[in-house]
CSV table of C-alpha atoms and ligand atoms in Angstrom, one decimal:
chain,number,residue,atom,x,y,z
M,671,MET,CA,-55.5,44.1,-54.9
M,672,THR,CA,-52.6,42.6,-53.0
M,673,SER,CA,-50.3,44.1,-50.4
M,674,GLU,CA,-47.6,44.2,-53.2
M,675,THR,CA,-49.8,46.5,-55.2
M,676,VAL,CA,-50.4,48.8,-52.2
M,677,LEU,CA,-46.6,48.8,-51.4
M,678,ASP,CA,-45.8,49.6,-55.1
M,679,ILE,CA,-48.2,52.6,-55.1
M,680,PHE,CA,-46.7,53.8,-51.7
M,681,LYS,CA,-43.2,53.6,-53.2
M,682,GLU,CA,-44.4,56.0,-56.0
M,683,ILE,CA,-45.9,58.3,-53.3
M,684,THR,CA,-42.5,58.5,-51.5
M,685,ARG,CA,-41.3,60.4,-54.6
M,686,ILE,CA,-43.9,63.2,-54.3
M,687,PRO,CA,-43.4,66.1,-51.9
M,688,ARG,CA,-46.2,66.5,-49.4
M,689,GLU,CA,-45.1,68.5,-46.4
M,690,SER,CA,-48.1,69.8,-44.4
M,691,GLY,CA,-49.1,73.1,-45.8
M,692,HIS,CA,-47.3,72.4,-49.1
M,693,GLU,CA,-49.4,69.6,-50.5
M,694,GLY,CA,-49.6,71.1,-54.0
M,695,PRO,CA,-47.6,68.3,-55.7
M,696,ILE,CA,-49.5,65.4,-54.1
M,697,THR,CA,-52.9,67.1,-54.7
M,698,GLU,CA,-52.0,67.5,-58.4
M,699,TRP,CA,-50.7,63.9,-58.6
M,700,LEU,CA,-53.9,62.5,-57.1
M,701,CYS,CA,-56.0,64.4,-59.6
M,702,LYS,CA,-53.8,63.2,-62.5
M,703,TRP,CA,-54.0,59.7,-61.2
M,704,ALA,CA,-57.8,59.8,-61.1
M,705,GLU,CA,-57.9,61.2,-64.7
M,706,ALA,CA,-55.5,58.5,-65.9
M,707,HIS,CA,-57.8,55.9,-64.4
M,708,GLY,CA,-61.0,57.4,-65.8
M,709,LEU,CA,-62.4,58.1,-62.4
M,710,GLU,CA,-64.5,61.1,-61.4
M,711,TYR,CA,-62.9,63.4,-58.8
M,712,LYS,CA,-63.3,66.8,-57.1
M,713,VAL,CA,-61.2,69.2,-55.2
M,714,ASP,CA,-62.6,71.6,-52.6
M,715,ASP,CA,-61.4,75.2,-51.9
M,716,ILE,CA,-58.8,74.0,-49.3
M,717,HIS,CA,-57.6,71.2,-51.6
M,718,ASN,CA,-59.1,68.2,-50.0
M,719,VAL,CA,-59.6,65.6,-52.8
M,720,CYS,CA,-62.4,63.2,-53.4
M,721,ILE,CA,-62.0,60.4,-55.9
M,722,ILE,CA,-65.2,58.4,-56.8
M,723,LYS,CA,-65.6,54.9,-58.1
M,724,ASN,CA,-69.0,53.8,-59.2
M,725,ALA,CA,-70.5,50.5,-58.0
M,726,ALA,CA,-69.7,47.3,-60.0
M,727,PRO,CA,-72.6,45.7,-61.8
M,728,GLY,CA,-74.8,43.9,-59.3
M,729,LYS,CA,-73.4,46.1,-56.5
M,730,GLU,CA,-75.6,49.2,-57.2
M,731,ASN,CA,-77.7,48.7,-54.1
M,732,VAL,CA,-74.7,48.5,-51.7
M,733,PRO,CA,-74.5,51.8,-49.7
M,734,THR,CA,-71.6,54.1,-50.5
M,735,LEU,CA,-68.5,53.5,-48.4
M,736,VAL,CA,-66.1,56.4,-47.6
M,737,LEU,CA,-62.4,55.6,-47.3
M,738,GLN,CA,-60.1,58.3,-45.9
M,739,ALA,CA,-56.5,59.2,-45.6
M,740,HIS,CA,-54.5,62.4,-45.3
M,741,GLN,CA,-52.3,63.8,-48.0
M,742,ASP,CA,-49.6,65.5,-45.9
M,743,MET,CA,-46.7,64.0,-43.9
M,744,VAL,CA,-44.5,65.2,-41.1
M,745,CYS,CA,-41.1,66.2,-42.6
M,746,GLU,CA,-38.3,65.6,-40.1
M,747,LYS,CA,-34.7,64.7,-40.8
M,748,ASN,CA,-31.6,63.9,-38.8
M,749,GLU,CA,-29.3,66.9,-38.1
M,750,GLY,CA,-26.6,67.3,-40.8
M,751,PHE,CA,-28.4,65.0,-43.3
M,752,GLU,CA,-28.6,66.8,-46.6
M,753,PHE,CA,-32.2,66.6,-47.8
M,754,ASP,CA,-34.8,68.8,-49.3
M,755,PHE,CA,-38.4,67.7,-48.6
M,756,SER,CA,-39.7,70.0,-51.2
M,757,LYS,CA,-38.1,68.0,-54.0
M,758,ASP,CA,-36.1,64.9,-53.0
M,759,PRO,CA,-37.7,61.4,-53.0
M,760,ILE,CA,-37.7,59.9,-49.5
M,761,PRO,CA,-34.6,57.6,-49.2
M,762,TYR,CA,-35.8,54.2,-47.8
M,763,VAL,CA,-34.4,50.7,-47.4
M,764,ILE,CA,-36.1,47.4,-47.0
M,765,GLU,CA,-34.5,45.3,-44.2
M,766,ASP,CA,-35.4,42.7,-41.7
M,767,GLY,CA,-39.1,42.8,-42.8
M,768,TRP,CA,-39.4,46.5,-42.4
M,769,MET,CA,-39.4,49.5,-44.9
M,770,VAL,CA,-37.4,52.1,-43.1
M,771,ALA,CA,-36.3,55.7,-43.8
M,772,LYS,CA,-33.2,56.0,-41.6
M,773,ASP,CA,-32.4,59.7,-41.9
M,774,THR,CA,-35.9,61.2,-42.6
M,775,THR,CA,-39.5,60.4,-41.8
M,776,LEU,CA,-40.9,57.8,-44.2
M,777,GLY,CA,-44.3,59.3,-44.6
M,778,ALA,CA,-46.1,55.9,-44.3
M,779,ASP,CA,-48.2,58.0,-41.9
M,780,ASP,CA,-50.3,58.4,-44.0
M,781,GLY,CA,-49.0,57.6,-47.5
M,782,ILE,CA,-49.8,54.0,-46.9
M,783,GLY,CA,-53.5,55.0,-46.3
M,784,ILE,CA,-53.5,56.8,-49.7
M,785,ALA,CA,-51.9,53.8,-51.4
M,786,ALA,CA,-54.5,51.5,-49.9
M,787,CYS,CA,-57.3,53.7,-51.3
M,788,LEU,CA,-55.8,53.9,-54.7
M,789,ALA,CA,-55.3,50.1,-54.8
M,790,LEU,CA,-59.0,49.6,-54.1
M,791,LEU,CA,-59.9,52.3,-56.7
M,792,GLU,CA,-58.0,50.4,-59.4
M,793,SER,CA,-59.0,46.9,-58.2
M,794,ASP,CA,-61.3,44.9,-60.5
M,795,ARG,CA,-62.9,43.0,-57.6
M,796,PRO,CA,-66.6,43.7,-57.5
M,797,MET,CA,-67.5,46.3,-54.8
M,798,GLY,CA,-70.1,49.0,-54.1
M,799,ARG,CA,-69.6,52.7,-54.8
M,800,LEU,CA,-66.5,54.2,-53.1
M,801,GLU,CA,-65.7,57.8,-52.2
M,802,CYS,CA,-62.0,58.2,-51.3
M,803,ILE,CA,-61.2,61.3,-49.3
M,804,PHE,CA,-57.7,62.8,-49.0
M,805,THR,CA,-57.5,65.6,-46.6
M,806,ILE,CA,-54.7,68.2,-46.2
M,807,SER,CA,-52.7,69.4,-43.2
M,808,GLU,CA,-53.8,66.7,-40.8
M,809,GLU,CA,-50.5,66.8,-39.0
M,810,THR,CA,-50.6,70.5,-38.3
M,811,GLY,CA,-54.1,70.9,-37.0
M,812,MET,CA,-56.4,68.8,-39.2
M,813,ASP,CA,-57.2,71.9,-41.3
M,814,GLY,CA,-58.6,69.9,-44.2
M,815,ALA,CA,-61.0,67.9,-42.1
M,816,ASP,CA,-61.9,71.0,-40.2
M,817,ALA,CA,-62.7,73.1,-43.3
M,818,MET,CA,-64.5,70.3,-45.2
M,819,GLN,CA,-68.0,71.4,-46.4
M,820,GLU,CA,-71.1,69.4,-45.7
M,821,GLY,CA,-71.9,67.3,-48.7
M,822,PHE,CA,-68.2,66.8,-49.8
M,823,PHE,CA,-69.0,63.1,-49.4
M,824,THR,CA,-72.3,61.4,-49.2
M,825,GLY,CA,-71.6,57.9,-47.8
M,826,LYS,CA,-72.8,57.2,-44.2
M,827,THR,CA,-69.9,54.8,-43.3
M,828,LEU,CA,-66.3,55.8,-43.2
M,829,ILE,CA,-63.1,53.9,-42.8
M,830,ASN,CA,-60.1,56.0,-41.7
M,831,LEU,CA,-56.8,54.6,-42.7
M,832,ASP,CA,-54.5,56.5,-40.3
M,833,SER,CA,-53.8,54.1,-37.4
M,834,GLU,CA,-50.6,52.5,-36.6
M,835,ASP,CA,-51.1,49.0,-35.2
M,836,GLU,CA,-52.3,46.0,-37.2
M,837,GLY,CA,-54.7,44.0,-35.2
M,838,GLN,CA,-56.2,47.0,-33.5
M,839,LEU,CA,-59.5,48.6,-34.5
M,840,PHE,CA,-60.1,52.2,-33.3
M,841,ILE,CA,-63.6,53.3,-32.5
M,842,GLY,CA,-63.0,56.6,-30.6
M,843,CYS,CA,-60.7,59.5,-30.0
M,844,ALA,CA,-60.2,62.4,-27.7
M,845,GLY,CA,-61.2,66.0,-28.4
M,846,GLY,CA,-59.0,68.8,-27.4
M,847,GLU,CA,-58.3,72.5,-27.0
M,848,HIS,CA,-55.3,74.8,-26.6
M,849,THR,CA,-54.9,77.2,-23.7
M,850,ASP,CA,-52.1,79.8,-24.0
M,851,ALA,CA,-51.2,82.5,-21.5
M,852,TYR,CA,-49.4,85.7,-22.3
M,853,PHE,CA,-47.7,87.6,-19.4
M,854,GLU,CA,-46.6,91.1,-20.2
M,855,HIS,CA,-43.7,92.3,-17.9
M,856,GLY,CA,-41.4,95.2,-17.3
M,857,PHE,CA,-37.6,94.9,-16.7
M,858,GLU,CA,-35.3,95.7,-13.8
M,859,ASN,CA,-31.6,96.0,-13.4
M,860,ILE,CA,-29.6,93.0,-12.2
M,861,ALA,CA,-28.6,93.6,-8.6
M,862,GLU,CA,-25.0,94.5,-8.2
M,863,GLY,CA,-22.7,91.6,-7.2
M,864,SER,CA,-24.9,89.0,-8.8
M,865,LYS,CA,-23.7,86.2,-10.9
M,866,VAL,CA,-25.8,85.0,-13.9
M,867,LEU,CA,-26.4,81.3,-14.3
M,868,GLU,CA,-28.2,79.2,-16.9
M,869,LEU,CA,-30.0,76.3,-15.3
M,870,SER,CA,-30.9,73.5,-17.7
M,871,VAL,CA,-33.0,70.3,-17.5
M,872,THR,CA,-32.5,68.4,-20.8
M,873,ASP,CA,-32.4,65.0,-22.5
M,874,ALA,CA,-35.9,64.0,-21.4
M,875,LEU,CA,-37.7,61.5,-23.6
M,876,GLY,CA,-40.6,63.9,-24.5
M,877,GLY,CA,-43.2,62.2,-26.6
M,878,HIS,CA,-46.7,62.8,-27.8
M,879,SER,CA,-48.9,64.8,-25.5
M,880,GLY,CA,-51.8,62.3,-26.1
M,881,ASP,CA,-50.4,58.9,-26.7
M,882,ASP,CA,-47.5,59.2,-24.2
M,883,ILE,CA,-49.2,61.3,-21.5
M,884,ASN,CA,-49.7,58.2,-19.2
M,885,LYS,CA,-46.1,57.0,-19.4
M,886,LEU,CA,-44.9,59.0,-16.4
M,887,ARG,CA,-42.3,60.9,-18.5
M,888,ALA,CA,-40.5,64.0,-17.1
M,889,ASN,CA,-41.9,67.4,-18.1
M,890,THR,CA,-38.8,69.6,-18.0
M,891,VAL,CA,-40.7,72.9,-17.9
M,892,LYS,CA,-42.5,71.6,-14.8
M,893,ILE,CA,-39.4,70.3,-13.2
M,894,LEU,CA,-37.5,73.6,-13.6
M,895,ALA,CA,-40.5,75.7,-12.6
M,896,ASP,CA,-40.9,73.6,-9.4
M,897,PHE,CA,-37.3,74.3,-8.5
M,898,LEU,CA,-37.5,78.1,-9.1
M,899,GLU,CA,-40.8,78.3,-7.2
M,900,ARG,CA,-39.0,76.9,-4.0
M,901,ASN,CA,-36.2,79.4,-4.2
M,902,GLU,CA,-36.3,83.2,-3.8
M,903,SER,CA,-32.7,84.3,-3.9
M,904,PHE,CA,-32.6,85.1,-7.6
M,905,GLN,CA,-33.9,87.4,-10.4
M,906,LEU,CA,-35.4,85.7,-13.5
M,907,VAL,CA,-33.7,86.8,-16.7
M,908,SER,CA,-35.5,84.3,-19.1
M,909,ILE,CA,-37.1,80.9,-19.2
M,910,ASN,CA,-37.5,78.9,-22.4
M,911,GLY,CA,-38.5,75.2,-22.8
M,912,GLY,CA,-40.6,72.8,-24.7
M,913,GLY,CA,-41.6,73.2,-28.4
M,914,LYS,CA,-44.6,71.9,-30.2
M,915,SER,CA,-48.0,72.1,-28.3
M,916,ASN,CA,-48.6,68.4,-28.9
M,917,ALA,CA,-45.2,67.3,-27.5
M,918,ILE,CA,-44.1,66.7,-23.9
M,919,ALA,CA,-41.3,69.3,-23.1
M,920,ARG,CA,-37.9,67.6,-23.6
M,921,GLU,CA,-35.8,70.5,-22.4
M,922,CYS,CA,-36.0,73.7,-20.4
M,923,LYS,CA,-33.5,76.4,-19.6
M,924,ALA,CA,-33.8,79.3,-17.2
M,925,VAL,CA,-31.3,82.2,-16.9
M,926,VAL,CA,-31.2,83.6,-13.4
M,927,ALA,CA,-29.1,86.2,-11.6
M,928,SER,CA,-28.3,85.7,-7.9
M,929,PRO,CA,-26.0,87.3,-5.3
M,930,CYS,CA,-25.6,83.8,-3.8
M,931,ALA,CA,-25.2,82.0,-7.1
M,932,ASP,CA,-22.9,79.2,-5.7
M,933,VAL,CA,-25.5,78.2,-3.2
M,934,LEU,CA,-28.2,78.3,-5.9
M,935,ALA,CA,-26.1,76.1,-8.2
M,936,ALA,CA,-25.5,73.6,-5.4
M,937,ASP,CA,-29.2,73.5,-4.5
M,938,PHE,CA,-30.0,72.9,-8.2
M,939,GLU,CA,-27.5,70.0,-8.3
M,940,ALA,CA,-29.0,68.4,-5.2
M,941,TYR,CA,-32.5,68.9,-6.6
M,942,GLY,CA,-31.4,67.3,-9.8
M,943,LYS,CA,-30.2,64.2,-8.0
M,944,LEU,CA,-33.5,63.7,-6.3
M,945,VAL,CA,-35.5,64.2,-9.5
M,946,ARG,CA,-33.2,61.9,-11.4
M,947,ALA,CA,-33.7,59.2,-8.8
M,948,ALA,CA,-37.5,59.7,-8.9
M,949,TYR,CA,-37.4,59.2,-12.7
M,950,SER,CA,-34.7,56.6,-12.8
M,951,SER,CA,-36.8,53.9,-14.5
M,952,THR,CA,-38.6,56.1,-17.1
M,953,GLU,CA,-36.0,58.8,-17.9
M,954,PRO,CA,-32.4,57.4,-17.7
M,955,ALA,CA,-30.8,60.2,-19.7
M,956,LEU,CA,-32.4,63.2,-17.9
M,957,ARG,CA,-29.7,65.8,-17.3
M,958,PHE,CA,-29.3,68.8,-15.0
M,959,SER,CA,-26.6,71.3,-15.7
M,960,VAL,CA,-25.5,74.8,-14.7
M,961,ARG,CA,-23.2,77.2,-16.5
M,962,GLU,CA,-22.3,80.8,-16.0
M,963,CYS,CA,-23.5,83.3,-18.6
M,964,GLU,CA,-24.2,87.0,-19.0
M,965,ALA,CA,-27.3,89.1,-19.0
M,966,ALA,CA,-28.2,92.8,-19.2
M,967,ARG,CA,-31.5,93.0,-17.3
M,968,ALA,CA,-34.0,90.8,-15.6
M,969,VAL,CA,-37.8,90.4,-15.6
M,970,GLU,CA,-39.4,92.7,-13.1
M,971,SER,CA,-39.7,90.7,-10.0
M,972,GLY,CA,-43.4,90.9,-9.3
M,973,ALA,CA,-44.2,89.5,-12.8
M,974,ALA,CA,-41.4,86.9,-12.5
M,975,GLY,CA,-43.0,85.6,-9.3
M,976,ARG,CA,-46.4,85.3,-10.9
M,977,ILE,CA,-45.1,83.5,-14.0
M,978,ILE,CA,-43.1,81.0,-12.0
M,979,GLY,CA,-46.0,80.5,-9.7
M,980,ALA,CA,-48.4,79.8,-12.6
M,981,LEU,CA,-45.9,77.3,-14.2
M,982,ALA,CA,-45.6,75.5,-10.9
M,983,GLU,CA,-49.3,75.5,-10.2
M,984,VAL,CA,-50.8,74.6,-13.6
M,985,PRO,CA,-51.5,70.8,-13.8
M,986,HIS,CA,-49.7,68.4,-16.2
M,987,GLY,CA,-50.5,64.8,-17.0
M,988,VAL,CA,-53.4,62.4,-16.7
M,989,VAL,CA,-56.4,63.9,-15.0
M,990,LYS,CA,-58.8,60.9,-15.3
M,991,MET,CA,-58.8,57.4,-16.8
M,992,SER,CA,-61.7,56.0,-18.7
M,993,PRO,CA,-64.2,54.0,-16.6
M,994,ASP,CA,-65.3,52.1,-19.7
M,995,ILE,CA,-62.2,51.1,-21.6
M,996,THR,CA,-59.3,49.7,-19.6
M,997,GLY,CA,-56.1,51.6,-19.9
M,998,LEU,CA,-57.6,54.5,-21.9
M,999,VAL,CA,-56.8,58.0,-20.6
M,1000,GLN,CA,-60.0,59.9,-20.6
M,1001,THR,CA,-58.8,63.4,-19.7
M,1002,SER,CA,-55.3,65.0,-19.6
M,1003,THR,CA,-53.4,68.2,-19.9
M,1004,ASN,CA,-50.0,69.0,-21.3
M,1005,LEU,CA,-47.8,71.9,-20.1
M,1006,ALA,CA,-46.2,72.2,-23.5
M,1007,ALA,CA,-43.9,75.2,-23.6
M,1008,VAL,CA,-42.7,78.5,-22.2
M,1009,SER,CA,-41.1,81.1,-24.4
M,1010,SER,CA,-40.6,84.8,-25.0
M,1011,PRO,CA,-42.1,85.6,-28.4
M,1012,GLU,CA,-41.1,89.2,-28.1
M,1013,PRO,CA,-39.3,91.4,-25.5
M,1014,GLY,CA,-41.5,92.0,-22.5
M,1015,VAL,CA,-43.8,89.0,-23.1
M,1016,ILE,CA,-43.6,85.5,-21.7
M,1017,LYS,CA,-45.9,82.9,-23.3
M,1018,ILE,CA,-47.0,79.6,-21.7
M,1019,ALA,CA,-48.5,77.1,-24.1
M,1020,THR,CA,-50.7,74.2,-22.9
M,1021,SER,CA,-53.2,71.8,-24.4
M,1022,GLN,CA,-56.0,69.7,-22.9
M,1023,ARG,CA,-57.6,66.5,-24.2
M,1024,SER,CA,-60.7,64.5,-23.3
M,1025,SER,CA,-63.1,62.1,-24.9
M,1026,VAL,CA,-65.8,63.7,-22.7
M,1027,GLU,CA,-66.7,67.2,-23.7
M,1028,ALA,CA,-67.8,68.4,-20.2
M,1029,GLU,CA,-64.5,67.3,-18.7
M,1030,LEU,CA,-62.6,69.0,-21.5
M,1031,ASP,CA,-64.5,72.3,-20.8
M,1032,ALA,CA,-63.9,72.1,-17.1
M,1033,LEU,CA,-60.2,71.4,-17.4
M,1034,VAL,CA,-59.7,74.3,-19.9
M,1035,GLU,CA,-61.5,76.6,-17.5
M,1036,LYS,CA,-59.3,75.4,-14.6
M,1037,VAL,CA,-56.1,76.0,-16.5
M,1038,ALA,CA,-57.3,79.3,-17.9
M,1039,GLY,CA,-58.3,80.4,-14.4
M,1040,ILE,CA,-54.8,79.7,-12.9
M,1041,PHE,CA,-53.3,81.9,-15.7
M,1042,ARG,CA,-55.9,84.7,-15.3
M,1043,ASN,CA,-55.4,84.7,-11.5
M,1044,ALA,CA,-51.7,85.2,-12.1
M,1045,GLY,CA,-52.4,88.2,-14.3
M,1046,ALA,CA,-52.0,86.7,-17.8
M,1047,ARG,CA,-54.1,87.3,-20.9
M,1048,VAL,CA,-55.5,83.9,-21.9
M,1049,ASP,CA,-56.2,82.6,-25.3
M,1050,CYS,CA,-58.3,79.4,-25.7
M,1051,TYR,CA,-58.5,78.2,-29.3
M,1052,SER,CA,-58.6,75.3,-31.8
M,1053,LYS,CA,-61.2,73.3,-29.9
M,1054,TYR,CA,-61.9,70.1,-31.7
M,1055,PRO,CA,-64.5,67.5,-30.9
M,1056,GLY,CA,-63.9,63.9,-29.7
M,1057,TRP,CA,-65.4,60.8,-31.1
M,1058,LYS,CA,-67.2,58.8,-28.5
M,1059,PRO,CA,-66.9,55.0,-28.9
M,1060,ASP,CA,-70.1,53.2,-30.1
M,1061,LEU,CA,-69.7,49.5,-29.3
M,1062,LYS,CA,-72.9,48.8,-31.4
M,1063,SER,CA,-71.4,50.3,-34.6
M,1064,LYS,CA,-72.2,48.2,-37.8
M,1065,ILE,CA,-68.8,48.8,-39.4
M,1066,LEU,CA,-67.2,47.6,-36.2
M,1067,LYS,CA,-69.2,44.5,-36.3
M,1068,ASP,CA,-68.3,44.0,-40.0
M,1069,CYS,CA,-64.6,44.5,-39.3
M,1070,VAL,CA,-64.5,42.2,-36.3
M,1071,GLU,CA,-66.3,39.4,-38.3
M,1072,SER,CA,-63.9,39.8,-41.2
M,1073,TYR,CA,-60.9,39.7,-38.9
M,1074,ARG,CA,-62.1,36.5,-37.1
M,1075,ARG,CA,-62.9,34.8,-40.4
M,1076,LEU,CA,-59.6,35.8,-42.1
M,1077,PHE,CA,-57.2,35.2,-39.3
M,1078,GLY,CA,-59.0,33.1,-36.7
M,1079,GLU,CA,-58.4,35.5,-33.9
M,1080,GLU,CA,-59.9,38.5,-32.2
M,1081,PRO,CA,-58.8,42.0,-33.1
M,1082,LEU,CA,-58.4,44.5,-30.2
M,1083,VAL,CA,-61.1,47.2,-30.1
M,1084,LEU,CA,-59.7,50.4,-28.7
M,1085,ALA,CA,-60.1,54.2,-28.5
M,1086,ILE,CA,-57.1,56.6,-28.4
M,1087,HIS,CA,-56.3,59.5,-26.3
M,1088,ALA,CA,-55.3,61.7,-29.3
M,1089,GLY,CA,-57.1,63.4,-32.0
M,1090,LEU,CA,-58.2,61.7,-35.2
M,1091,GLU,CA,-59.9,63.5,-38.1
M,1092,CYS,CA,-63.0,61.3,-37.4
M,1093,GLY,CA,-64.0,63.6,-34.5
M,1094,LEU,CA,-64.2,66.5,-36.9
M,1095,PHE,CA,-66.2,64.6,-39.5
M,1096,LEU,CA,-68.7,63.7,-36.9
M,1097,GLU,CA,-69.6,67.4,-36.4
M,1098,LYS,CA,-70.4,67.9,-40.1
M,1099,PHE,CA,-71.7,64.5,-41.0
M,1100,PRO,CA,-73.8,63.5,-37.9
M,1101,GLY,CA,-74.6,59.8,-37.6
M,1102,LEU,CA,-71.5,58.8,-39.6
M,1103,ASP,CA,-70.5,55.2,-38.7
M,1104,MET,CA,-66.7,55.1,-38.5
M,1105,ILE,CA,-63.7,52.9,-37.8
M,1106,SER,CA,-60.0,53.4,-38.1
M,1107,PHE,CA,-57.2,50.9,-38.8
M,1108,GLY,CA,-53.9,50.5,-40.5
M,1109,PRO,CA,-50.7,48.4,-40.8
M,1110,THR,CA,-48.0,48.6,-38.1
M,1111,LEU,CA,-45.8,51.7,-38.1
M,1112,ARG,CA,-43.1,52.6,-35.6
M,1113,GLY,CA,-41.4,55.9,-34.9
M,1114,VAL,CA,-43.8,58.0,-36.8
M,1115,HIS,CA,-43.1,61.8,-37.0
M,1116,ALA,CA,-39.3,61.2,-36.5
M,1117,PRO,CA,-36.4,60.0,-38.6
M,1118,GLY,CA,-36.3,56.2,-38.6
M,1119,GLU,CA,-40.1,55.9,-39.2
M,1120,LYS,CA,-40.7,52.3,-40.4
M,1121,LEU,CA,-43.5,50.1,-41.8
M,1122,GLU,CA,-43.7,46.4,-40.9
M,1123,LEU,CA,-44.2,44.5,-44.2
M,1124,ALA,CA,-45.8,41.4,-42.7
M,1125,SER,CA,-48.5,43.7,-41.2
M,1126,MET,CA,-49.3,44.9,-44.7
M,1127,ASP,CA,-50.6,41.5,-45.8
M,1128,ARG,CA,-53.2,41.4,-43.0
M,1129,PHE,CA,-54.1,45.1,-43.3
M,1130,GLU,CA,-54.7,44.8,-47.0
M,1131,ALA,CA,-56.6,41.5,-46.6
M,1132,LEU,CA,-58.9,43.0,-44.0
M,1133,LEU,CA,-59.6,46.2,-45.9
M,1134,ASP,CA,-60.3,44.3,-49.1
M,1135,ASP,CA,-62.6,41.8,-47.4
M,1136,VAL,CA,-64.6,44.5,-45.5
M,1137,VAL,CA,-64.9,46.7,-48.6
M,1138,CYS,CA,-65.9,43.9,-51.0
M,1139,ASN,CA,-68.4,42.3,-48.6
M,1140,PHE,CA,-69.9,45.6,-47.4
M,1141,LYS,CA,-73.7,45.7,-47.6
C,1817,ZN,ZN1,-51.4,60.4,-39.7
């Protein structure tokens, strides 16, 4: 196989719809592809696919190698761009050495992983038995990896092809859990003579709650809650901010009623100046704004105080760095969102991550305790295990040796502070020896996602070398 082959297959994949939760077309395409190539394949109940290639003559005694990628992609497009992810091919261009989708996500995360597997499956270079696993709904909760049954694959060594930096080999990831709080509240009338204001903190960078948690970015929910916690001369009408549980909150708005609204607005402006100064190097666009609006009723004040108190008290950010791997966040928590899913209920969504299970459990308990003490019902769910780095791994040794021989330099060996499906496999396939690597991608999960073509040559060469020399 060559990197051209991989790229050509990926270009075909860009034509096939594969939004998380709607993987039907790509699942079917993979099965037809296996049939057309005379390869054995199977599909499990949740629609994970396994395509099997038997060992080449003379390679029968080589242990089975598992290669793995995910079928789904994040489907995001620029506002106003006419595009239907359920049928339209991804519009991409090749420029300046990159393959780019300007107005949509490209889906190289993880279409390039699928393409690399298929290129190896159709390659006529001699190699041992391969099991290529394609999971579903990785992006929305790793449902495919989570639901996979023991025995779906039999190999004891797995290469995950869902990483985003050529030259980096990943040997560990964080586990995580979600902790959500539900506050039920009554309503009260807005005091006579009050003015209603909407206070907004917007235009923060946001980012991924794992990868970006150590970048000192502003959490707008936290910033607004801290302001409200310090003031008393208002009634809370509503508070909404953040979005996805795996993102840092980019904007937050609170509607409040106050008899001294002008003073409150001036205080908010002054507070905004201080916060903007504190974040001047990391959050140049951060914005504070106030506008008058209207409201019929407010959250009953006892509950409002408890909700704001909990938002201000609950921790956000890095809790502990790894003592073993320089620069790796070991444990962190994200105050992700506050919303009102129905009248009379305010929900706070958070998530915790750690590569050390005991620290994860302790942090979840701490966050849940703050919410419970404030009178909320707490829901802890979707716990997923981490993958603890094993510096003695055989596949790591193989990859490092190949990398040195091919390129005459050392790869970086890292762990990430985010989830990978590898953590989930480890639960069901104990003792599995794993590694994760891929070509260089930038801007994944957002319009403008791009793939560096030069990194494809090295990615393909390394994968081919490791697979063909595996013993
Ligand atoms: Zn991915």
